[in-house]
Amino acid sequence: MAETKREIERKYESDDSGLPDLTGVPGVAAVLDKGVAELDATYYDTADARLSAASLTLRRRTGGSDEGWHLKFPVAPGVRDEIRAPLSDTLPRALAGLIRSHVRDAEVAPVVRLRSARDVRDLVDAEGRLLAEVSVDAVRADRLTADGGSAQWTEIEVELADGGDPDFLDKVDKRLRKAGVRPSRSASKLARALAETEPKRKKKGRPKARQDGKPTAAASASATPVTAGDHVLAYLRAQRDAIVQLDPAVRRDLPDSVHRMRVATRRMRSALRSYAKVLDRAATDPIGEELKWLAGELGVDRDQEVLTDRLTAALDALPRPLVTGPVRNRLRTWARARSGGSRRRLIAVLDGKRYLALLDTLDRLVDEPPLLAAAAGTPEKVLAKAVRKDFGQVAALVEEALSQPPGADRDLALHDARKKAKRTRYSAETAAPALGGPAADLVRLMKSLQGLLGDHQDSVMTREALRDLAAQAHAAGESAFTYGVLYAREERRAELAEAALPEAWETIGAAMEV
């Protein structure tokens, strides 16, 4: 069973002079000697260092109070989430899943062995509460791959106690610097070990050009976007990276991770459609369908959760006399019955061959893109034309919706306009680095329009749910009064959204004419 620990720490370089006296640090009443622990850790990665490239650390460690398997995810500078699993001979399945989006089918093998003699001190306050753990680590690193070397160093590590105030580390830092201790130049022991045990090789030159004179994919990926194709690929690459990086967060069920991953798939699919003059749709349309499939799988429970939350909030806002019958129980039963997925189903999707094949396809898309002639054009011309086309389609749909009388046809037209507004927002996001203010303004305007139309669509879906709930309650001999009250309130919300649309659209139109 894996567990998660938030690790907040700072590392320092030591010249073997030992640990300075820390009793003068504000708040520290005593420094307790906890003895020396012998730690033996083997770090794992793929042959092409995919985990290291993603700033992930995977190790198997013996010795100390937390021996076992550890997988570390960066959160912020000096902050990492450490996922721990019990000691075993092979990589635990729970941790293997968390690195799958990065390693795919590649083998994970030992890369570096670190043996440390850890001299530990506890910093405690006047009541004996732990403030931080300070250790002096004498480290020996041995690279386990061919032609690897060895290295030795001593470092000081200060780790904040669970639930401690991060500002306390600033106080310790001030004392250590005053004593001449320097912050480490490496983010982690592994990073330093990899740097200092790297096999002796010739320095790498600039990326070679292809035989056709164009830069390689590796060179293009790091270059500043110049052409329209460069900007589109930069946007697509960012969405591909988001999907890969959010995969572990989705598996860990972190807040908003499913939604953010779903948005990344939609952004990517939208860009493929908006920039059909840049990328060959014969190659990208099948990718778009797979992205649509993934977004659907991610949304199996998401849409139902949003709808249930909206209904629950609306019910909570009702005065008690307007709530008649077992409405809350009915809502809970209805929500459970309509839940089409589960955590287990979603993890199975992420572990499945179809999803992993999609990730490989996305890699090929950004590394070997099916560029068309327009990709070489100037962003000001190619990207602007695509954005204008998308906006023109939004305008046509909004005007059509406004011409319809209230009812199902208008609801459908407004929903289509909302989807197109979202696509236009994403195409403007792609173009913003090249086009600057006008594109950024359009992103803001489309986000506002999307919010207004989204609230209207949410009302449409909520009213459908309320009709369903009322029918079930009536069939069970329960009062349907409360569902009617909620329906009327949702109807009013939709009316207000529709009433606000003409003025909002006039404002958007005026802004686009500037």
PDB file of N, CA, C and O in Angstrom, residues 268-334:
ATOM      1  N   MET A 268      -5.753  20.410 -27.567  1.00  0.00           N
ATOM      2  CA  MET A 268      -4.963  19.823 -28.646  1.00  0.00           C
ATOM      3  C   MET A 268      -5.842  19.494 -29.839  1.00  0.00           C
ATOM      4  O   MET A 268      -5.498  19.804 -30.990  1.00  0.00           O
ATOM      5  N   ARG A 269      -6.975  18.877 -29.587  1.00  0.00           N
ATOM      6  CA  ARG A 269      -7.888  18.519 -30.673  1.00  0.00           C
ATOM      7  C   ARG A 269      -8.391  19.778 -31.387  1.00  0.00           C
ATOM      8  O   ARG A 269      -8.486  19.816 -32.616  1.00  0.00           O
ATOM      9  N   SER A 270      -8.682  20.811 -30.621  1.00  0.00           N
ATOM     10  CA  SER A 270      -9.162  22.049 -31.208  1.00  0.00           C
ATOM     11  C   SER A 270      -8.108  22.678 -32.104  1.00  0.00           C
ATOM     12  O   SER A 270      -8.398  23.148 -33.206  1.00  0.00           O
ATOM     13  N   ALA A 271      -6.858  22.695 -31.646  1.00  0.00           N
ATOM     14  CA  ALA A 271      -5.783  23.286 -32.444  1.00  0.00           C
ATOM     15  C   ALA A 271      -5.574  22.523 -33.746  1.00  0.00           C
ATOM     16  O   ALA A 271      -5.303  23.122 -34.790  1.00  0.00           O
ATOM     17  N   LEU A 272      -5.716  21.212 -33.695  1.00  0.00           N
ATOM     18  CA  LEU A 272      -5.563  20.413 -34.919  1.00  0.00           C
ATOM     19  C   LEU A 272      -6.612  20.796 -35.952  1.00  0.00           C
ATOM     20  O   LEU A 272      -6.339  20.822 -37.161  1.00  0.00           O
ATOM     21  N   ARG A 273      -7.814  21.110 -35.480  1.00  0.00           N
ATOM     22  CA  ARG A 273      -8.895  21.476 -36.405  1.00  0.00           C
ATOM     23  C   ARG A 273      -8.763  22.924 -36.868  1.00  0.00           C
ATOM     24  O   ARG A 273      -8.975  23.230 -38.048  1.00  0.00           O
ATOM     25  N   SER A 274      -8.417  23.820 -35.960  1.00  0.00           N
ATOM     26  CA  SER A 274      -8.320  25.231 -36.334  1.00  0.00           C
ATOM     27  C   SER A 274      -7.180  25.483 -37.310  1.00  0.00           C
ATOM     28  O   SER A 274      -7.284  26.330 -38.207  1.00  0.00           O
ATOM     29  N   TYR A 275      -6.096  24.752 -37.156  1.00  0.00           N
ATOM     30  CA  TYR A 275      -4.917  24.982 -37.984  1.00  0.00           C
ATOM     31  C   TYR A 275      -4.726  23.878 -39.015  1.00  0.00           C
ATOM     32  O   TYR A 275      -3.633  23.350 -39.206  1.00  0.00           O
ATOM     33  N   ALA A 276      -5.833  23.572 -39.694  1.00  0.00           N
ATOM     34  CA  ALA A 276      -5.811  22.535 -40.736  1.00  0.00           C
ATOM     35  C   ALA A 276      -4.971  22.956 -41.939  1.00  0.00           C
ATOM     36  O   ALA A 276      -4.572  22.101 -42.734  1.00  0.00           O
ATOM     37  N   LYS A 277      -4.697  24.252 -42.100  1.00  0.00           N
ATOM     38  CA  LYS A 277      -3.842  24.710 -43.190  1.00  0.00           C
ATOM     39  C   LYS A 277      -2.363  24.545 -42.853  1.00  0.00           C
ATOM     40  O   LYS A 277      -1.502  24.663 -43.725  1.00  0.00           O
ATOM     41  N   VAL A 278      -2.089  24.281 -41.579  1.00  0.00           N
ATOM     42  CA  VAL A 278      -0.704  24.113 -41.129  1.00  0.00           C
ATOM     43  C   VAL A 278      -0.326  22.646 -41.040  1.00  0.00           C
ATOM     44  O   VAL A 278       0.778  22.240 -41.422  1.00  0.00           O
ATOM     45  N   LEU A 279      -1.238  21.834 -40.535  1.00  0.00           N
ATOM     46  CA  LEU A 279      -1.007  20.403 -40.364  1.00  0.00           C
ATOM     47  C   LEU A 279      -2.012  19.616 -41.191  1.00  0.00           C
ATOM     48  O   LEU A 279      -3.211  19.915 -41.176  1.00  0.00           O
ATOM     49  N   ASP A 280      -1.532  18.608 -41.873  1.00  0.00           N
ATOM     50  CA  ASP A 280      -2.350  17.808 -42.784  1.00  0.00           C
ATOM     51  C   ASP A 280      -3.436  17.053 -42.020  1.00  0.00           C
ATOM     52  O   ASP A 280      -3.131  16.198 -41.180  1.00  0.00           O
ATOM     53  N   ARG A 281      -4.695  17.354 -42.302  1.00  0.00           N
ATOM     54  CA  ARG A 281      -5.802  16.717 -41.585  1.00  0.00           C
ATOM     55  C   ARG A 281      -5.918  15.233 -41.898  1.00  0.00           C
ATOM     56  O   ARG A 281      -6.492  14.471 -41.119  1.00  0.00           O
ATOM     57  N   ALA A 282      -5.382  14.809 -43.030  1.00  0.00           N
ATOM     58  CA  ALA A 282      -5.390  13.370 -43.312  1.00  0.00           C
ATOM     59  C   ALA A 282      -4.627  12.614 -42.227  1.00  0.00           C
ATOM     60  O   ALA A 282      -4.966  11.470 -41.898  1.00  0.00           O
ATOM     61  N   ALA A 283      -3.606  13.257 -41.671  1.00  0.00           N
ATOM     62  CA  ALA A 283      -2.824  12.637 -40.596  1.00  0.00           C
ATOM     63  C   ALA A 283      -3.372  12.978 -39.221  1.00  0.00           C
ATOM     64  O   ALA A 283      -3.305  12.160 -38.297  1.00  0.00           O
ATOM     65  N   THR A 284      -3.932  14.184 -39.057  1.00  0.00           N
ATOM     66  CA  THR A 284      -4.336  14.632 -37.719  1.00  0.00           C
ATOM     67  C   THR A 284      -5.770  14.268 -37.345  1.00  0.00           C
ATOM     68  O   THR A 284      -6.078  14.194 -36.156  1.00  0.00           O
ATOM     69  N   ASP A 285      -6.641  14.058 -38.322  1.00  0.00           N
ATOM     70  CA  ASP A 285      -8.033  13.718 -37.985  1.00  0.00           C
ATOM     71  C   ASP A 285      -8.136  12.439 -37.149  1.00  0.00           C
ATOM     72  O   ASP A 285      -8.888  12.406 -36.157  1.00  0.00           O
ATOM     73  N   PRO A 286      -7.402  11.354 -37.501  1.00  0.00           N
ATOM     74  CA  PRO A 286      -7.451  10.164 -36.648  1.00  0.00           C
ATOM     75  C   PRO A 286      -6.940  10.444 -35.227  1.00  0.00           C
ATOM     76  O   PRO A 286      -7.442   9.868 -34.257  1.00  0.00           O
ATOM     77  N   ILE A 287      -5.949  11.327 -35.110  1.00  0.00           N
ATOM     78  CA  ILE A 287      -5.446  11.684 -33.782  1.00  0.00           C
ATOM     79  C   ILE A 287      -6.527  12.445 -33.014  1.00  0.00           C
ATOM     80  O   ILE A 287      -6.732  12.216 -31.815  1.00  0.00           O
ATOM     81  N   GLY A 288      -7.229  13.333 -33.718  1.00  0.00           N
ATOM     82  CA  GLY A 288      -8.315  14.068 -33.087  1.00  0.00           C
ATOM     83  C   GLY A 288      -9.398  13.149 -32.549  1.00  0.00           C
ATOM     84  O   GLY A 288      -9.954  13.394 -31.472  1.00  0.00           O
ATOM     85  N   GLU A 289      -9.701  12.084 -33.278  1.00  0.00           N
ATOM     86  CA  GLU A 289     -10.711  11.129 -32.821  1.00  0.00           C
ATOM     87  C   GLU A 289     -10.254  10.406 -31.558  1.00  0.00           C
ATOM     88  O   GLU A 289     -11.061  10.144 -30.654  1.00  0.00           O
ATOM     89  N   GLU A 290      -8.968  10.082 -31.491  1.00  0.00           N
ATOM     90  CA  GLU A 290      -8.450   9.422 -30.292  1.00  0.00           C
ATOM     91  C   GLU A 290      -8.438  10.376 -29.102  1.00  0.00           C
ATOM     92  O   GLU A 290      -8.705   9.974 -27.966  1.00  0.00           O
ATOM     93  N   LEU A 291      -8.145  11.646 -29.349  1.00  0.00           N
ATOM     94  CA  LEU A 291      -8.214  12.639 -28.279  1.00  0.00           C
ATOM     95  C   LEU A 291      -9.650  12.816 -27.790  1.00  0.00           C
ATOM     96  O   LEU A 291      -9.900  12.992 -26.589  1.00  0.00           O
ATOM     97  N   LYS A 292     -10.594  12.763 -28.717  1.00  0.00           N
ATOM     98  CA  LYS A 292     -12.006  12.850 -28.347  1.00  0.00           C
ATOM     99  C   LYS A 292     -12.403  11.657 -27.485  1.00  0.00           C
ATOM    100  O   LYS A 292     -13.137  11.794 -26.493  1.00  0.00           O
ATOM    101  N   TRP A 293     -11.898  10.479 -27.837  1.00  0.00           N
ATOM    102  CA  TRP A 293     -12.170   9.277 -27.036  1.00  0.00           C
ATOM    103  C   TRP A 293     -11.618   9.442 -25.624  1.00  0.00           C
ATOM    104  O   TRP A 293     -12.312   9.163 -24.630  1.00  0.00           O
ATOM    105  N   LEU A 294     -10.377   9.931 -25.515  1.00  0.00           N
ATOM    106  CA  LEU A 294      -9.768  10.094 -24.194  1.00  0.00           C
ATOM    107  C   LEU A 294     -10.531  11.125 -23.367  1.00  0.00           C
ATOM    108  O   LEU A 294     -10.786  10.911 -22.176  1.00  0.00           O
ATOM    109  N   ALA A 295     -10.916  12.233 -23.984  1.00  0.00           N
ATOM    110  CA  ALA A 295     -11.691  13.247 -23.265  1.00  0.00           C
ATOM    111  C   ALA A 295     -13.000  12.656 -22.754  1.00  0.00           C
ATOM    112  O   ALA A 295     -13.444  12.962 -21.638  1.00  0.00           O
ATOM    113  N   GLY A 296     -13.625  11.800 -23.575  1.00  0.00           N
ATOM    114  CA  GLY A 296     -14.858  11.151 -23.154  1.00  0.00           C
ATOM    115  C   GLY A 296     -14.652  10.247 -21.959  1.00  0.00           C
ATOM    116  O   GLY A 296     -15.469  10.218 -21.026  1.00  0.00           O
ATOM    117  N   GLU A 297     -13.565   9.490 -21.963  1.00  0.00           N
ATOM    118  CA  GLU A 297     -13.275   8.600 -20.836  1.00  0.00           C
ATOM    119  C   GLU A 297     -13.002   9.400 -19.569  1.00  0.00           C
ATOM    120  O   GLU A 297     -13.425   9.031 -18.478  1.00  0.00           O
ATOM    121  N   LEU A 298     -12.298  10.508 -19.714  1.00  0.00           N
ATOM    122  CA  LEU A 298     -12.017  11.353 -18.558  1.00  0.00           C
ATOM    123  C   LEU A 298     -13.278  12.018 -18.030  1.00  0.00           C
ATOM    124  O   LEU A 298     -13.361  12.374 -16.844  1.00  0.00           O
ATOM    125  N   GLY A 299     -14.274  12.184 -18.906  1.00  0.00           N
ATOM    126  CA  GLY A 299     -15.499  12.868 -18.501  1.00  0.00           C
ATOM    127  C   GLY A 299     -16.622  11.963 -18.069  1.00  0.00           C
ATOM    128  O   GLY A 299     -17.729  12.444 -17.795  1.00  0.00           O
ATOM    129  N   VAL A 300     -16.359  10.634 -17.990  1.00  0.00           N
ATOM    130  CA  VAL A 300     -17.433   9.694 -17.643  1.00  0.00           C
ATOM    131  C   VAL A 300     -18.116  10.090 -16.343  1.00  0.00           C
ATOM    132  O   VAL A 300     -19.338  10.135 -16.253  1.00  0.00           O
ATOM    133  N   ASP A 301     -17.331  10.374 -15.338  1.00  0.00           N
ATOM    134  CA  ASP A 301     -17.895  10.761 -14.045  1.00  0.00           C
ATOM    135  C   ASP A 301     -17.854  12.267 -13.817  1.00  0.00           C
ATOM    136  O   ASP A 301     -18.604  12.802 -13.007  1.00  0.00           O
ATOM    137  N   ARG A 302     -16.983  12.951 -14.541  1.00  0.00           N
ATOM    138  CA  ARG A 302     -16.784  14.381 -14.303  1.00  0.00           C
ATOM    139  C   ARG A 302     -18.065  15.180 -14.528  1.00  0.00           C
ATOM    140  O   ARG A 302     -18.461  15.995 -13.682  1.00  0.00           O
ATOM    141  N   ASP A 303     -18.737  14.970 -15.669  1.00  0.00           N
ATOM    142  CA  ASP A 303     -19.949  15.737 -15.968  1.00  0.00           C
ATOM    143  C   ASP A 303     -21.049  15.471 -14.943  1.00  0.00           C
ATOM    144  O   ASP A 303     -21.772  16.385 -14.534  1.00  0.00           O
ATOM    145  N   GLN A 304     -21.161  14.211 -14.538  1.00  0.00           N
ATOM    146  CA  GLN A 304     -22.174  13.864 -13.544  1.00  0.00           C
ATOM    147  C   GLN A 304     -21.862  14.509 -12.200  1.00  0.00           C
ATOM    148  O   GLN A 304     -22.766  14.991 -11.495  1.00  0.00           O
ATOM    149  N   GLU A 305     -20.578  14.564 -11.833  1.00  0.00           N
ATOM    150  CA  GLU A 305     -20.183  15.192 -10.574  1.00  0.00           C
ATOM    151  C   GLU A 305     -20.524  16.679 -10.584  1.00  0.00           C
ATOM    152  O   GLU A 305     -21.013  17.227  -9.589  1.00  0.00           O
ATOM    153  N   VAL A 306     -20.254  17.339 -11.720  1.00  0.00           N
ATOM    154  CA  VAL A 306     -20.544  18.770 -11.822  1.00  0.00           C
ATOM    155  C   VAL A 306     -22.040  19.016 -11.696  1.00  0.00           C
ATOM    156  O   VAL A 306     -22.489  19.936 -11.000  1.00  0.00           O
ATOM    157  N   LEU A 307     -22.827  18.186 -12.376  1.00  0.00           N
ATOM    158  CA  LEU A 307     -24.279  18.336 -12.331  1.00  0.00           C
ATOM    159  C   LEU A 307     -24.808  18.081 -10.921  1.00  0.00           C
ATOM    160  O   LEU A 307     -25.669  18.822 -10.419  1.00  0.00           O
ATOM    161  N   THR A 308     -24.301  17.046 -10.269  1.00  0.00           N
ATOM    162  CA  THR A 308     -24.736  16.738  -8.911  1.00  0.00           C
ATOM    163  C   THR A 308     -24.368  17.867  -7.954  1.00  0.00           C
ATOM    164  O   THR A 308     -25.165  18.254  -7.082  1.00  0.00           O
ATOM    165  N   ASP A 309     -23.172  18.415  -8.106  1.00  0.00           N
ATOM    166  CA  ASP A 309     -22.746  19.536  -7.252  1.00  0.00           C
ATOM    167  C   ASP A 309     -23.662  20.744  -7.458  1.00  0.00           C
ATOM    168  O   ASP A 309     -24.009  21.444  -6.497  1.00  0.00           O
ATOM    169  N   ARG A 310     -24.062  21.001  -8.702  1.00  0.00           N
ATOM    170  CA  ARG A 310     -24.939  22.142  -8.983  1.00  0.00           C
ATOM    171  C   ARG A 310     -26.306  21.934  -8.331  1.00  0.00           C
ATOM    172  O   ARG A 310     -26.871  22.852  -7.724  1.00  0.00           O
ATOM    173  N   LEU A 311     -26.838  20.733  -8.454  1.00  0.00           N
ATOM    174  CA  LEU A 311     -28.133  20.437  -7.845  1.00  0.00           C
ATOM    175  C   LEU A 311     -28.066  20.511  -6.321  1.00  0.00           C
ATOM    176  O   LEU A 311     -28.982  21.027  -5.666  1.00  0.00           O
ATOM    177  N   THR A 312     -26.976  20.008  -5.758  1.00  0.00           N
ATOM    178  CA  THR A 312     -26.819  20.033  -4.309  1.00  0.00           C
ATOM    179  C   THR A 312     -26.734  21.463  -3.793  1.00  0.00           C
ATOM    180  O   THR A 312     -27.357  21.829  -2.783  1.00  0.00           O
ATOM    181  N   ALA A 313     -25.955  22.299  -4.503  1.00  0.00           N
ATOM    182  CA  ALA A 313     -25.832  23.702  -4.098  1.00  0.00           C
ATOM    183  C   ALA A 313     -27.169  24.429  -4.210  1.00  0.00           C
ATOM    184  O   ALA A 313     -27.519  25.237  -3.343  1.00  0.00           O
ATOM    185  N   ALA A 314     -27.920  24.132  -5.268  1.00  0.00           N
ATOM    186  CA  ALA A 314     -29.226  24.767  -5.440  1.00  0.00           C
ATOM    187  C   ALA A 314     -30.186  24.345  -4.333  1.00  0.00           C
ATOM    188  O   ALA A 314     -30.968  25.159  -3.809  1.00  0.00           O
ATOM    189  N   LEU A 315     -30.123  23.084  -3.963  1.00  0.00           N
ATOM    190  CA  LEU A 315     -30.982  22.580  -2.889  1.00  0.00           C
ATOM    191  C   LEU A 315     -30.603  23.206  -1.551  1.00  0.00           C
ATOM    192  O   LEU A 315     -31.471  23.575  -0.749  1.00  0.00           O
ATOM    193  N   ASP A 316     -29.301  23.364  -1.312  1.00  0.00           N
ATOM    194  CA  ASP A 316     -28.836  23.978  -0.067  1.00  0.00           C
ATOM    195  C   ASP A 316     -29.292  25.431   0.047  1.00  0.00           C
ATOM    196  O   ASP A 316     -29.476  25.947   1.161  1.00  0.00           O
ATOM    197  N   ALA A 317     -29.458  26.092  -1.101  1.00  0.00           N
ATOM    198  CA  ALA A 317     -29.845  27.501  -1.095  1.00  0.00           C
ATOM    199  C   ALA A 317     -31.339  27.719  -0.879  1.00  0.00           C
ATOM    200  O   ALA A 317     -31.777  28.847  -0.634  1.00  0.00           O
ATOM    201  N   LEU A 318     -32.129  26.651  -0.941  1.00  0.00           N
ATOM    202  CA  LEU A 318     -33.574  26.788  -0.775  1.00  0.00           C
ATOM    203  C   LEU A 318     -33.954  26.977   0.694  1.00  0.00           C
ATOM    204  O   LEU A 318     -33.392  26.316   1.573  1.00  0.00           O
ATOM    205  N   PRO A 319     -34.894  27.855   0.995  1.00  0.00           N
ATOM    206  CA  PRO A 319     -35.437  27.939   2.363  1.00  0.00           C
ATOM    207  C   PRO A 319     -36.043  26.591   2.751  1.00  0.00           C
ATOM    208  O   PRO A 319     -36.626  25.896   1.913  1.00  0.00           O
ATOM    209  N   ARG A 320     -35.931  26.243   3.998  1.00  0.00           N
ATOM    210  CA  ARG A 320     -36.380  24.926   4.456  1.00  0.00           C
ATOM    211  C   ARG A 320     -37.855  24.636   4.134  1.00  0.00           C
ATOM    212  O   ARG A 320     -38.175  23.509   3.755  1.00  0.00           O
ATOM    213  N   PRO A 321     -38.764  25.616   4.227  1.00  0.00           N
ATOM    214  CA  PRO A 321     -40.171  25.295   3.920  1.00  0.00           C
ATOM    215  C   PRO A 321     -40.400  24.851   2.472  1.00  0.00           C
ATOM    216  O   PRO A 321     -41.427  24.235   2.176  1.00  0.00           O
ATOM    217  N   LEU A 322     -39.454  25.164   1.575  1.00  0.00           N
ATOM    218  CA  LEU A 322     -39.621  24.781   0.173  1.00  0.00           C
ATOM    219  C   LEU A 322     -39.078  23.394  -0.135  1.00  0.00           C
ATOM    220  O   LEU A 322     -39.191  22.927  -1.265  1.00  0.00           O
ATOM    221  N   VAL A 323     -38.506  22.739   0.871  1.00  0.00           N
ATOM    222  CA  VAL A 323     -37.976  21.390   0.681  1.00  0.00           C
ATOM    223  C   VAL A 323     -38.967  20.401   1.275  1.00  0.00           C
ATOM    224  O   VAL A 323     -39.097  20.284   2.496  1.00  0.00           O
ATOM    225  N   THR A 324     -39.674  19.700   0.400  1.00  0.00           N
ATOM    226  CA  THR A 324     -40.680  18.735   0.858  1.00  0.00           C
ATOM    227  C   THR A 324     -40.315  17.350   0.358  1.00  0.00           C
ATOM    228  O   THR A 324     -39.952  17.164  -0.797  1.00  0.00           O
ATOM    229  N   GLY A 325     -40.422  16.374   1.239  1.00  0.00           N
ATOM    230  CA  GLY A 325     -40.128  14.999   0.852  1.00  0.00           C
ATOM    231  C   GLY A 325     -38.634  14.684   0.967  1.00  0.00           C
ATOM    232  O   GLY A 325     -37.810  15.549   1.254  1.00  0.00           O
ATOM    233  N   PRO A 326     -38.279  13.428   0.710  1.00  0.00           N
ATOM    234  CA  PRO A 326     -36.884  12.972   0.846  1.00  0.00           C
ATOM    235  C   PRO A 326     -36.032  13.380  -0.368  1.00  0.00           C
ATOM    236  O   PRO A 326     -35.479  12.529  -1.088  1.00  0.00           O
ATOM    237  N   VAL A 327     -35.931  14.675  -0.579  1.00  0.00           N
ATOM    238  CA  VAL A 327     -35.262  15.173  -1.788  1.00  0.00           C
ATOM    239  C   VAL A 327     -33.778  14.823  -1.785  1.00  0.00           C
ATOM    240  O   VAL A 327     -33.222  14.387  -2.802  1.00  0.00           O
ATOM    241  N   ARG A 328     -33.112  15.014  -0.654  1.00  0.00           N
ATOM    242  CA  ARG A 328     -31.673  14.751  -0.611  1.00  0.00           C
ATOM    243  C   ARG A 328     -31.365  13.271  -0.840  1.00  0.00           C
ATOM    244  O   ARG A 328     -30.422  12.933  -1.558  1.00  0.00           O
ATOM    245  N   ASN A 329     -32.130  12.396  -0.235  1.00  0.00           N
ATOM    246  CA  ASN A 329     -31.921  10.962  -0.459  1.00  0.00           C
ATOM    247  C   ASN A 329     -32.174  10.599  -1.917  1.00  0.00           C
ATOM    248  O   ASN A 329     -31.439   9.796  -2.508  1.00  0.00           O
ATOM    249  N   ARG A 330     -33.221  11.189  -2.489  1.00  0.00           N
ATOM    250  CA  ARG A 330     -33.534  10.934  -3.898  1.00  0.00           C
ATOM    251  C   ARG A 330     -32.373  11.396  -4.798  1.00  0.00           C
ATOM    252  O   ARG A 330     -32.002  10.707  -5.748  1.00  0.00           O
ATOM    253  N   LEU A 331     -31.806  12.559  -4.482  1.00  0.00           N
ATOM    254  CA  LEU A 331     -30.699  13.089  -5.272  1.00  0.00           C
ATOM    255  C   LEU A 331     -29.475  12.183  -5.176  1.00  0.00           C
ATOM    256  O   LEU A 331     -28.812  11.899  -6.193  1.00  0.00           O
ATOM    257  N   ARG A 332     -29.177  11.693  -3.959  1.00  0.00           N
ATOM    258  CA  ARG A 332     -28.019  10.805  -3.793  1.00  0.00           C
ATOM    259  C   ARG A 332     -28.221   9.502  -4.562  1.00  0.00           C
ATOM    260  O   ARG A 332     -27.300   9.006  -5.230  1.00  0.00           O
ATOM    261  N   THR A 333     -29.410   8.940  -4.476  1.00  0.00           N
ATOM    262  CA  THR A 333     -29.696   7.689  -5.183  1.00  0.00           C
ATOM    263  C   THR A 333     -29.591   7.885  -6.698  1.00  0.00           C
ATOM    264  O   THR A 333     -29.020   7.059  -7.417  1.00  0.00           O
ATOM    265  N   TRP A 334     -30.133   8.983  -7.164  1.00  0.00           N
ATOM    266  CA  TRP A 334     -30.101   9.298  -8.595  1.00  0.00           C
ATOM    267  C   TRP A 334     -28.664   9.475  -9.080  1.00  0.00           C
ATOM    268  O   TRP A 334     -28.289   8.983 -10.143  1.00  0.00           O
TER     269      TRP A 334
END
